[in-house]
XYZ file of C-alpha atoms in Angstrom:
407
model
C 2.052 -19.433 -17.982
C 4.257 -18.641 -15.156
C 7.896 -19.901 -15.354
C 7.883 -20.430 -11.519
C 5.739 -23.383 -10.649
C 4.971 -21.774 -7.365
C 4.180 -18.380 -8.925
C 6.607 -16.745 -6.553
C 4.029 -17.035 -3.793
C 6.203 -18.712 -1.034
C 8.921 -17.504 1.281
C 9.313 -20.858 2.896
C 7.876 -24.277 2.171
C 7.372 -26.793 4.808
C 4.607 -29.084 6.011
C 2.782 -28.901 9.333
C 0.471 -31.780 9.671
C -2.984 -31.325 11.004
C -3.406 -31.741 14.705
C -6.550 -33.832 14.178
C -6.804 -36.405 11.496
C -10.362 -37.351 12.078
C -12.287 -37.692 8.838
C -15.281 -35.657 10.183
C -13.109 -32.441 10.764
C -14.447 -29.591 8.588
C -11.101 -29.039 6.787
C -9.934 -32.575 6.532
C -7.806 -33.138 3.390
C -7.409 -29.447 2.697
C -4.072 -27.653 2.373
C -3.340 -23.978 3.170
C -0.523 -21.400 3.361
C -0.007 -18.536 5.804
C 1.213 -14.920 5.235
C 4.509 -14.273 6.661
C 3.126 -12.082 9.376
C 1.784 -15.094 11.438
C 4.036 -16.754 13.997
C 4.894 -20.351 13.279
C 7.026 -22.097 15.886
C 10.621 -22.460 14.717
C 10.500 -19.940 11.942
C 11.278 -16.344 11.986
C 8.250 -14.170 11.149
C 9.651 -11.989 8.231
C 6.926 -9.288 7.952
C 8.047 -8.903 4.250
C 11.447 -7.324 4.842
C 14.869 -8.890 5.280
C 16.053 -6.411 7.909
C 13.080 -7.308 10.046
C 13.858 -10.983 9.551
C 17.656 -10.307 10.423
C 16.805 -8.448 13.617
C 14.154 -10.994 14.978
C 14.452 -14.512 16.421
C 12.489 -17.481 15.462
C 8.839 -17.781 16.927
C 8.547 -19.915 20.088
C 4.962 -20.641 19.482
C 2.426 -20.742 16.674
C -0.359 -18.161 16.233
C -3.868 -19.401 17.475
C -5.353 -18.794 14.039
C -3.082 -21.144 12.386
C -3.544 -23.717 15.250
C -7.221 -23.420 14.793
C -7.136 -24.574 11.073
C -4.536 -27.262 11.853
C -7.050 -28.394 14.550
C -9.823 -28.301 11.884
C -7.978 -30.969 9.828
C -5.861 -28.856 7.335
C -2.400 -29.265 6.364
C -0.003 -26.121 6.058
C 2.427 -26.177 3.271
C 4.377 -22.979 3.778
C 4.606 -19.299 4.428
C 3.837 -16.674 1.721
C 5.262 -13.489 0.474
C 3.769 -10.173 1.648
C 4.283 -6.467 1.131
C 6.675 -4.952 3.503
C 5.442 -4.288 6.982
C 2.013 -4.841 5.478
C 1.981 -1.194 4.285
C 0.771 -1.547 0.799
C -2.125 -2.814 -1.230
C -0.164 -3.386 -4.486
C 1.593 -6.716 -3.826
C 5.037 -5.735 -5.025
C 8.108 -6.655 -2.965
C 11.599 -5.494 -4.172
C 13.383 -7.976 -1.706
C 11.478 -11.250 -2.289
C 9.972 -10.762 -5.672
C 6.421 -10.030 -6.565
C 4.027 -13.136 -6.713
C 2.631 -13.620 -10.186
C -1.039 -12.844 -10.596
C -2.457 -16.123 -12.018
C -5.335 -14.031 -13.580
C -3.140 -11.347 -15.154
C 0.547 -12.002 -15.168
C 1.377 -8.467 -16.287
C -0.628 -6.903 -13.381
C 0.014 -6.536 -9.659
C -1.378 -9.363 -7.426
C -2.616 -6.909 -4.748
C -1.300 -6.805 -1.201
C -0.275 -6.868 1.338
C -1.378 -10.597 1.448
C -0.028 -11.027 -2.126
C 1.414 -14.606 -1.855
C -1.520 -15.957 0.088
C -3.941 -14.734 -2.730
C -1.692 -16.028 -5.359
C -1.292 -19.371 -3.784
C -5.101 -19.808 -3.783
C -5.624 -18.320 -7.317
C -2.962 -20.564 -8.762
C -4.482 -23.637 -7.143
C -1.373 -24.295 -5.130
C -3.551 -24.601 -1.929
C -7.184 -24.891 -1.060
C -7.212 -21.831 1.171
C -4.833 -19.415 2.821
C -4.627 -17.039 5.703
C -3.794 -13.331 5.286
C -4.441 -10.117 7.287
C -6.575 -7.137 6.332
C -5.877 -3.686 7.917
C -6.808 -1.313 5.103
C -7.599 -3.799 2.488
C -4.918 -6.538 2.431
C -7.280 -9.480 1.881
C -10.070 -7.789 -0.109
C -7.662 -6.215 -2.653
C -5.665 -9.225 -3.621
C -8.886 -11.324 -3.595
C -10.334 -8.924 -6.180
C -7.089 -8.901 -8.276
C -6.592 -12.618 -8.364
C -10.243 -13.378 -8.953
C -10.960 -15.429 -5.907
C -13.107 -15.017 -2.631
C -11.625 -13.000 0.212
C -13.076 -12.584 3.656
C -12.303 -9.779 6.130
C -14.086 -10.700 9.317
C -15.672 -8.340 11.885
C -12.915 -6.425 13.961
C -11.744 -8.736 16.829
C -13.794 -11.736 15.564
C -10.838 -13.892 15.064
C -7.809 -13.811 17.654
C -4.885 -11.966 16.298
C -2.349 -13.194 18.990
C 0.890 -14.340 17.305
C 0.365 -12.080 14.396
C 2.690 -8.985 14.007
C 0.359 -5.872 14.394
C 0.131 -3.089 11.839
C -2.638 -0.907 13.315
C -4.711 -2.627 15.967
C -7.905 -0.525 15.579
C -8.232 -2.088 11.996
C -6.150 -5.318 12.041
C -8.134 -8.569 11.207
C -7.190 -12.057 10.415
C -8.693 -12.919 6.975
C -8.787 -15.710 4.661
C -8.934 -16.668 0.893
C -10.681 -19.541 -1.053
C -11.788 -20.341 -4.529
C -14.909 -22.158 -3.352
C -17.614 -20.627 -1.053
C -18.079 -23.886 0.766
C -14.398 -23.874 1.822
C -14.596 -20.204 2.565
C -17.388 -20.886 4.820
C -15.733 -24.101 6.514
C -12.584 -21.953 7.173
C -14.709 -19.151 8.531
C -16.666 -21.244 11.039
C -13.427 -22.823 12.151
C -11.674 -19.490 12.857
C -14.743 -17.829 14.246
C -15.575 -20.871 16.410
C -19.086 -20.620 15.550
C -21.527 -23.368 14.507
C -22.905 -23.482 10.913
C -26.222 -21.604 10.828
C -29.091 -22.581 8.677
C -30.073 -20.546 5.583
C -30.970 -16.866 6.530
C -32.531 -14.593 4.080
C -31.162 -10.992 3.999
C -33.859 -8.436 4.976
C -32.455 -5.957 2.546
C -29.518 -5.617 0.063
C -28.603 -2.039 -0.328
C -26.848 -1.132 -3.622
C -24.654 1.906 -2.980
C -25.251 3.766 -6.116
C -22.731 6.618 -5.375
C -20.105 4.042 -4.607
C -20.522 2.015 -7.768
C -20.021 5.219 -9.637
C -16.419 5.310 -8.233
C -15.701 2.218 -10.367
C -14.428 2.357 -13.795
C -16.039 -0.967 -14.621
C -19.401 -0.696 -16.347
C -22.289 -1.135 -13.902
C -23.834 -4.015 -15.991
C -20.601 -6.127 -15.042
C -20.977 -5.183 -11.433
C -24.114 -3.853 -9.761
C -26.526 -5.290 -12.334
C -25.069 -8.820 -12.183
C -25.493 -8.762 -8.410
C -29.100 -7.442 -8.569
C -30.265 -9.977 -11.047
C -28.754 -12.810 -8.955
C -30.362 -11.385 -5.702
C -33.670 -11.227 -7.572
C -33.559 -14.746 -8.637
C -32.661 -16.136 -5.201
C -34.427 -13.919 -2.794
C -36.874 -11.734 -4.875
C -36.559 -8.149 -6.066
C -38.372 -6.692 -3.119
C -35.243 -6.809 -0.843
C -33.118 -4.768 -3.268
C -32.729 -1.178 -2.293
C -30.935 1.528 -4.337
C -29.475 4.149 -2.185
C -27.026 7.012 -2.318
C -25.145 6.626 0.882
C -23.715 10.283 0.987
C -23.090 11.235 4.521
C -23.403 7.665 5.885
C -19.776 7.123 4.449
C -18.437 10.439 3.513
C -15.601 8.766 1.567
C -12.792 11.281 1.886
C -13.505 11.663 5.712
C -13.387 7.908 6.363
C -10.276 7.420 4.264
C -8.558 10.103 6.044
C -9.669 8.655 9.432
C -8.333 5.205 8.590
C -5.050 6.439 7.325
C -4.414 8.872 10.076
C -5.202 6.292 12.851
C -3.206 3.617 11.000
C -0.087 5.925 10.815
C -0.458 6.714 14.466
C -0.750 2.983 15.626
C 1.966 1.841 13.113
C 4.295 4.367 14.593
C 3.459 3.211 18.110
C 4.137 -0.381 17.196
C 7.219 -0.075 15.007
C 8.501 3.488 15.056
C 11.364 2.650 17.526
C 12.561 -0.221 15.382
C 12.408 1.750 12.136
C 14.272 4.762 13.639
C 17.030 2.479 14.990
C 17.490 -0.074 12.126
C 16.560 2.292 9.200
C 15.507 -0.679 7.076
C 15.836 -0.684 3.315
C 12.282 -0.227 2.016
C 10.725 -0.250 -1.564
C 9.383 2.677 -3.251
C 6.005 3.951 -2.060
C 6.297 1.869 1.143
C 9.392 3.800 2.310
C 7.494 7.224 1.885
C 4.405 5.932 3.879
C 6.563 4.206 6.630
C 8.545 7.350 7.342
C 5.443 9.520 7.124
C 3.981 7.470 9.898
C 7.243 7.740 11.995
C 6.886 11.573 11.738
C 3.209 11.590 12.528
C 1.854 13.136 15.650
C -1.232 12.338 17.787
C -3.118 15.340 16.455
C -6.826 14.705 15.779
C -6.684 11.121 16.920
C -9.502 11.561 19.312
C -11.622 13.071 16.534
C -10.716 10.022 14.326
C -11.866 7.641 16.999
C -15.113 9.584 17.303
C -15.920 9.244 13.592
C -15.245 5.411 13.933
C -17.901 5.271 16.742
C -20.330 7.289 14.658
C -19.980 5.241 11.510
C -20.453 2.050 13.365
C -23.644 3.349 14.851
C -24.980 4.736 11.615
C -24.283 1.598 9.607
C -25.610 -0.643 12.318
C -29.062 1.345 12.191
C -29.055 1.309 8.432
C -28.453 -2.492 8.026
C -29.932 -3.928 11.246
C -29.333 -7.557 11.830
C -29.819 -9.132 8.378
C -29.092 -6.153 5.928
C -26.330 -6.245 3.396
C -24.541 -3.451 1.778
C -23.157 -4.024 -1.768
C -20.200 -1.905 -3.017
C -17.335 -2.491 -5.599
C -14.317 -4.010 -3.822
C -11.903 -1.712 -5.688
C -12.289 1.100 -8.165
C -11.003 -0.816 -11.128
C -8.895 -3.769 -12.426
C -5.380 -4.395 -11.050
C -2.693 -1.875 -12.127
C 0.194 -2.960 -14.402
C 3.302 -4.151 -12.624
C 5.809 -1.312 -12.010
C 3.231 1.357 -12.525
C 4.601 4.818 -11.661
C 4.276 5.395 -7.860
C 2.411 8.749 -8.236
C -0.158 7.014 -10.519
C -0.483 4.107 -7.949
C -0.977 6.545 -5.116
C -3.957 8.147 -6.955
C -5.492 4.721 -7.435
C -4.721 3.845 -3.891
C -6.517 7.023 -2.511
C -9.633 6.221 -4.584
C -9.495 2.533 -3.460
C -9.586 3.649 0.214
C -12.785 5.497 -0.430
C -14.275 1.955 -0.722
C -12.026 -0.106 1.495
C -12.271 2.257 4.605
C -15.950 1.604 5.096
C -15.546 -1.889 6.781
C -12.130 -0.744 8.276
C -13.586 2.235 10.153
C -16.843 0.550 11.000
C -15.441 -2.801 12.087
C -18.160 -4.556 9.955
C -17.394 -7.931 8.051
C -16.858 -7.828 4.252
C -16.433 -10.486 1.520
C -15.063 -9.786 -1.880
C -16.641 -12.006 -4.608
C -15.177 -12.486 -8.058
C -17.529 -11.721 -10.873
C -15.375 -13.208 -13.717
C -13.245 -11.144 -16.252
C -14.008 -7.789 -17.909
C -11.605 -7.043 -20.921
C -9.508 -9.862 -19.726
C -9.002 -8.528 -16.215
C -10.604 -9.675 -13.029
C -13.567 -7.826 -11.352
C -15.137 -8.281 -8.035
C -18.052 -7.032 -5.874
C -18.275 -6.748 -2.129
C -21.015 -7.460 0.547
C -20.769 -6.046 3.988
C -22.771 -6.985 7.101
C -23.179 -5.750 10.599
C -20.269 -6.347 13.071
C -20.595 -9.958 14.507
C -22.758 -11.098 11.540
C -19.971 -13.100 9.897
C -21.655 -16.475 9.977
C -24.579 -14.937 8.282
C -22.516 -13.214 5.560
C -20.786 -16.565 4.815
C -24.094 -18.185 4.413
C -25.211 -15.524 2.019
C -22.215 -15.956 -0.119
C -22.879 -19.826 -0.338
C -26.458 -19.044 -1.459
C -25.657 -16.521 -3.994
C -22.402 -17.688 -5.487
C -23.808 -20.212 -8.081
C -26.378 -17.829 -9.399
C -23.777 -15.056 -9.571
C -21.564 -17.346 -11.756
C -24.414 -18.120 -13.979
C -25.330 -14.402 -14.402
C -21.735 -13.534 -15.126
C -21.690 -16.125 -18.010
C -24.970 -14.689 -19.351
C -23.756 -11.102 -19.279
C -20.390 -12.058 -20.863
C -22.157 -13.678 -23.834
């Protein structure tokens, strides 16, 4: 049990009352927290680093995404810890402390939306808002054993959110319950709830499941059996994606463009202030500051090509299934070199949604050897409501299958 009743998840605790108290609002009675990358009027947006907080003024308005869920009837209870400048997927912060992973206290919580994931996983709030550029919602969702949704690129307004790399930045969210995940999604996406829609196909990416160190009977097979029970086995297709994703190429594209855009956003401030940054993050930040625009046009061409190829593969109602990450959460204070190897492998999986702009949900599949595991579903850009609907339909059966497999 954590010593800190808040699991170290919060940087600031306060209450923002919902702007609508009507009982028929979709989020009425729910509480949420926001990553310290979202503007909240009257508070400095800290971006995970005290030097950033020291050199920036309090926000004069609140981010539209936060206003949207307040308008949906939810109550905000504070801001959460994040990795410095959103440049990590580990969840460790040398300045504000590392939020405690409620599933595995000796393991990292995942980042960069670490506190937002922990607040949900520890049942401190009903849902939370985070951001996902390279994996910052999907990774902590997987590590903390909760649901995490990265929407289609540009599906949710990112105004009032500090940019990391605009070609990939998204406003995402966490929940423990698929119904709440869906309600938050429809509120943020400003789309009406759609009726049940059956996937036309669910593609099991065999080569990508081989990247995971978790046995396939705890990942792919659990998903396949659940899909067969709900939709029938005829929609399941096993496929080697190969050239569709070209893992190393996609990872390099994401990281190259990310460095270039991060420098454009923050290079001047970093050079002038020279902020104190934690291990791993410091190296990545300064590497970004030194980067040039070489090969950027080629990277953007790959983005366009991947989007077209995956759109053709999945069509309107297809789903791609992959592991969220290649394994369980690493131990706290793991050697940075070891973490970097794991990070590179993780980006082979994470870069697919990032580079294509498709939506992705990470779904917990219980525990394996006392550590949380997860699978992800991806759908075509703009199919967010459909993907949320599929999660609601599948979730109960997935839980049942996890219990059967674990016996």
